[in-house]
Amino acid sequence: MKLIILAVAISLAVLASGSYVPSTKYEAKYADKDFLFKQKFFFEVLRNIHLPLKYEEYLPYAKSWVSDESKYNDFTQVAEFFDWYKTGAFLEKGEIFTIYNELYLRQTYALFTFLYNSADWDTYYKNLIWA
C-alpha cells in the first residue's frame, strides 16, 4: 500500500513538473558597464563605512563638494544642509546615533536631501565621496 501511494505521489510530481512552461512575457535584462561601475562604487564606498576611504581613485573628490548651483535640483535644501555643516551642528564621528533624537533625525534628513537633489550621477558621485 505504501509503495502504491509513493508511486502515485511521484507520478503526480512528474506530471506537474512536465506541464511547466516558462514565461516569455518579460525579457531578462543583463547588467551593462554603467550599472556594474555604479554597483562597484557603492560596494567600495559603503564597505567599512566607519573607516577612511582607502581607494586612491576616490581621494581627490574627498576634499571638496560640488558647489555649482546648476548641478542641483533644489539648491535651497542644499544650502540649508551647508548652513548646518558650517555651524558644526552635525553629529561628531564616534558619537552614538539614534533616530529618537529629533536633532539627529533632522541632520540625517538634511544629508539625504543634499544627496537626493543632485541633478546628475557625477554630482551625486562626488558629493557621496565627500560626505
PDB file of C-alpha atoms in Angstrom:
ATOM      1  CA  MET A   1       0.000   0.000   0.000  1.00  0.00           C
ATOM      2  CA  LYS A   2       2.822   2.377   0.886  1.00  0.00           C
ATOM      3  CA  LEU A   3       4.503   1.666  -2.436  1.00  0.00           C
ATOM      4  CA  ILE A   4       1.325   2.469  -4.350  1.00  0.00           C
ATOM      5  CA  ILE A   5       0.920   5.801  -2.541  1.00  0.00           C
ATOM      6  CA  LEU A   6       4.591   6.620  -3.168  1.00  0.00           C
ATOM      7  CA  ALA A   7       4.262   5.722  -6.862  1.00  0.00           C
ATOM      8  CA  VAL A   8       1.136   7.896  -7.232  1.00  0.00           C
ATOM      9  CA  ALA A   9       2.848  10.841  -5.468  1.00  0.00           C
ATOM     10  CA  ILE A  10       5.932  10.569  -7.672  1.00  0.00           C
ATOM     11  CA  SER A  11       3.869  10.304 -10.843  1.00  0.00           C
ATOM     12  CA  LEU A  12       1.844  13.396  -9.856  1.00  0.00           C
ATOM     13  CA  ALA A  13       5.065  15.314  -9.214  1.00  0.00           C
ATOM     14  CA  VAL A  14       6.429  14.254 -12.606  1.00  0.00           C
ATOM     15  CA  LEU A  15       3.209  15.303 -14.342  1.00  0.00           C
ATOM     16  CA  ALA A  16       3.172  18.668 -12.584  1.00  0.00           C
ATOM     17  CA  SER A  17       6.794  19.451 -13.406  1.00  0.00           C
ATOM     18  CA  GLY A  18       6.344  18.384 -17.029  1.00  0.00           C
ATOM     19  CA  SER A  19       3.484  20.810 -17.540  1.00  0.00           C
ATOM     20  CA  TYR A  20       5.542  23.879 -16.518  1.00  0.00           C
ATOM     21  CA  VAL A  21       6.024  26.352 -19.353  1.00  0.00           C
ATOM     22  CA  PRO A  22       8.488  29.165 -18.682  1.00  0.00           C
ATOM     23  CA  SER A  23       7.103  32.646 -19.203  1.00  0.00           C
ATOM     24  CA  THR A  24       8.496  34.697 -22.066  1.00  0.00           C
ATOM     25  CA  LYS A  25       6.494  37.758 -21.106  1.00  0.00           C
ATOM     26  CA  TYR A  26       9.499  39.538 -19.587  1.00  0.00           C
ATOM     27  CA  GLU A  27      12.881  39.588 -21.195  1.00  0.00           C
ATOM     28  CA  ALA A  28      15.907  39.266 -18.938  1.00  0.00           C
ATOM     29  CA  LYS A  29      17.960  42.423 -18.624  1.00  0.00           C
ATOM     30  CA  TYR A  30      21.657  41.916 -18.108  1.00  0.00           C
ATOM     31  CA  ALA A  31      23.945  44.324 -16.305  1.00  0.00           C
ATOM     32  CA  ASP A  32      25.739  46.785 -18.540  1.00  0.00           C
ATOM     33  CA  LYS A  33      29.065  48.519 -17.842  1.00  0.00           C
ATOM     34  CA  ASP A  34      27.439  51.605 -16.335  1.00  0.00           C
ATOM     35  CA  PHE A  35      25.397  49.554 -13.864  1.00  0.00           C
ATOM     36  CA  LEU A  36      28.433  47.484 -12.869  1.00  0.00           C
ATOM     37  CA  PHE A  37      30.505  50.648 -12.343  1.00  0.00           C
ATOM     38  CA  LYS A  38      27.848  52.098 -10.033  1.00  0.00           C
ATOM     39  CA  GLN A  39      27.499  48.805  -8.158  1.00  0.00           C
ATOM     40  CA  LYS A  40      31.267  48.586  -7.638  1.00  0.00           C
ATOM     41  CA  PHE A  41      31.316  52.201  -6.450  1.00  0.00           C
ATOM     42  CA  PHE A  42      28.650  51.587  -3.798  1.00  0.00           C
ATOM     43  CA  PHE A  43      30.327  48.390  -2.613  1.00  0.00           C
ATOM     44  CA  GLU A  44      33.674  50.133  -2.218  1.00  0.00           C
ATOM     45  CA  VAL A  45      32.382  53.322  -0.597  1.00  0.00           C
ATOM     46  CA  LEU A  46      29.944  51.673   1.800  1.00  0.00           C
ATOM     47  CA  ARG A  47      32.274  48.844   2.788  1.00  0.00           C
ATOM     48  CA  ASN A  48      33.818  49.682   6.164  1.00  0.00           C
ATOM     49  CA  ILE A  49      31.988  52.997   6.212  1.00  0.00           C
ATOM     50  CA  HIS A  50      33.365  53.801   9.652  1.00  0.00           C
ATOM     51  CA  LEU A  51      36.936  53.846   8.268  1.00  0.00           C
ATOM     52  CA  PRO A  52      38.533  56.450   5.981  1.00  0.00           C
ATOM     53  CA  LEU A  53      38.448  55.783   2.233  1.00  0.00           C
ATOM     54  CA  LYS A  54      41.308  53.579   1.121  1.00  0.00           C
ATOM     55  CA  TYR A  55      40.771  53.684  -2.645  1.00  0.00           C
ATOM     56  CA  GLU A  56      43.104  56.097  -4.425  1.00  0.00           C
ATOM     57  CA  GLU A  57      40.642  56.843  -7.224  1.00  0.00           C
ATOM     58  CA  TYR A  58      38.184  58.479  -4.778  1.00  0.00           C
ATOM     59  CA  LEU A  59      40.606  60.551  -2.707  1.00  0.00           C
ATOM     60  CA  PRO A  60      40.669  63.644  -4.999  1.00  0.00           C
ATOM     61  CA  TYR A  61      36.892  64.017  -4.525  1.00  0.00           C
ATOM     62  CA  ALA A  62      37.043  63.643  -0.731  1.00  0.00           C
ATOM     63  CA  LYS A  63      38.356  67.174  -0.226  1.00  0.00           C
ATOM     64  CA  SER A  64      35.514  69.289  -1.638  1.00  0.00           C
ATOM     65  CA  TRP A  65      31.870  69.135  -2.646  1.00  0.00           C
ATOM     66  CA  VAL A  66      30.242  70.335  -5.869  1.00  0.00           C
ATOM     67  CA  SER A  67      29.308  73.973  -5.238  1.00  0.00           C
ATOM     68  CA  ASP A  68      27.764  74.849  -8.616  1.00  0.00           C
ATOM     69  CA  GLU A  69      24.066  75.720  -8.101  1.00  0.00           C
ATOM     70  CA  SER A  70      23.088  74.399 -11.537  1.00  0.00           C
ATOM     71  CA  LYS A  71      24.147  70.889 -10.505  1.00  0.00           C
ATOM     72  CA  TYR A  72      21.250  70.590  -8.028  1.00  0.00           C
ATOM     73  CA  ASN A  73      17.503  70.295  -8.468  1.00  0.00           C
ATOM     74  CA  ASP A  74      16.679  72.363  -5.353  1.00  0.00           C
ATOM     75  CA  PHE A  75      19.648  74.382  -4.155  1.00  0.00           C
ATOM     76  CA  THR A  76      17.778  75.865  -1.172  1.00  0.00           C
ATOM     77  CA  GLN A  77      17.781  72.478   0.562  1.00  0.00           C
ATOM     78  CA  VAL A  78      21.459  72.044  -0.248  1.00  0.00           C
ATOM     79  CA  ALA A  79      22.168  75.500   1.201  1.00  0.00           C
ATOM     80  CA  GLU A  80      20.278  74.508   4.346  1.00  0.00           C
ATOM     81  CA  PHE A  81      22.487  71.436   4.675  1.00  0.00           C
ATOM     82  CA  PHE A  82      25.621  73.563   4.415  1.00  0.00           C
ATOM     83  CA  ASP A  83      24.306  76.072   6.932  1.00  0.00           C
ATOM     84  CA  TRP A  84      24.148  73.169   9.373  1.00  0.00           C
ATOM     85  CA  TYR A  85      27.554  71.913   8.278  1.00  0.00           C
ATOM     86  CA  LYS A  86      29.290  75.291   8.659  1.00  0.00           C
ATOM     87  CA  THR A  87      27.961  75.775  12.187  1.00  0.00           C
ATOM     88  CA  GLY A  88      29.321  72.373  13.215  1.00  0.00           C
ATOM     89  CA  ALA A  89      25.911  71.171  14.346  1.00  0.00           C
ATOM     90  CA  PHE A  90      26.337  67.681  12.926  1.00  0.00           C
ATOM     91  CA  LEU A  91      26.966  64.588  14.984  1.00  0.00           C
ATOM     92  CA  GLU A  92      30.685  64.077  15.582  1.00  0.00           C
ATOM     93  CA  LYS A  93      32.448  60.928  14.482  1.00  0.00           C
ATOM     94  CA  GLY A  94      32.253  58.195  17.099  1.00  0.00           C
ATOM     95  CA  GLU A  95      29.140  59.529  18.835  1.00  0.00           C
ATOM     96  CA  ILE A  96      26.098  57.317  19.179  1.00  0.00           C
ATOM     97  CA  PHE A  97      23.334  57.904  16.626  1.00  0.00           C
ATOM     98  CA  THR A  98      19.689  57.288  17.433  1.00  0.00           C
ATOM     99  CA  ILE A  99      16.594  58.069  15.403  1.00  0.00           C
ATOM    100  CA  TYR A 100      14.769  59.012  18.590  1.00  0.00           C
ATOM    101  CA  ASN A 101      16.812  62.204  18.884  1.00  0.00           C
ATOM    102  CA  GLU A 102      14.950  64.763  16.771  1.00  0.00           C
ATOM    103  CA  LEU A 103      18.093  66.790  16.052  1.00  0.00           C
ATOM    104  CA  TYR A 104      19.884  63.729  14.638  1.00  0.00           C
ATOM    105  CA  LEU A 105      16.817  62.884  12.593  1.00  0.00           C
ATOM    106  CA  ARG A 106      16.776  66.370  11.033  1.00  0.00           C
ATOM    107  CA  GLN A 107      20.507  66.119  10.321  1.00  0.00           C
ATOM    108  CA  THR A 108      20.008  62.787   8.581  1.00  0.00           C
ATOM    109  CA  TYR A 109      17.193  64.231   6.500  1.00  0.00           C
ATOM    110  CA  ALA A 110      19.376  67.212   5.556  1.00  0.00           C
ATOM    111  CA  LEU A 111      22.133  64.860   4.374  1.00  0.00           C
ATOM    112  CA  PHE A 112      19.575  62.833   2.419  1.00  0.00           C
ATOM    113  CA  THR A 113      18.173  65.926   0.667  1.00  0.00           C
ATOM    114  CA  PHE A 114      21.706  67.125  -0.095  1.00  0.00           C
ATOM    115  CA  LEU A 115      22.446  63.874  -1.929  1.00  0.00           C
ATOM    116  CA  TYR A 116      18.935  63.473  -3.364  1.00  0.00           C
ATOM    117  CA  ASN A 117      18.950  66.888  -5.031  1.00  0.00           C
ATOM    118  CA  SER A 118      21.994  66.082  -7.152  1.00  0.00           C
ATOM    119  CA  ALA A 119      20.998  66.669 -10.760  1.00  0.00           C
ATOM    120  CA  ASP A 120      23.233  64.002 -12.300  1.00  0.00           C
ATOM    121  CA  TRP A 121      25.319  60.951 -11.448  1.00  0.00           C
ATOM    122  CA  ASP A 122      28.629  62.834 -11.470  1.00  0.00           C
ATOM    123  CA  THR A 123      27.441  65.327  -8.841  1.00  0.00           C
ATOM    124  CA  TYR A 124      25.993  62.554  -6.684  1.00  0.00           C
ATOM    125  CA  TYR A 125      29.198  60.532  -7.053  1.00  0.00           C
ATOM    126  CA  LYS A 126      31.460  63.384  -5.939  1.00  0.00           C
ATOM    127  CA  ASN A 127      29.202  64.502  -3.085  1.00  0.00           C
ATOM    128  CA  LEU A 128      28.815  60.995  -1.702  1.00  0.00           C
ATOM    129  CA  ILE A 129      32.582  60.582  -1.605  1.00  0.00           C
ATOM    130  CA  TRP A 130      32.910  63.973   0.095  1.00  0.00           C
ATOM    131  CA  ALA A 131      30.253  63.158   2.689  1.00  0.00           C
TER     132      ALA A 131
END
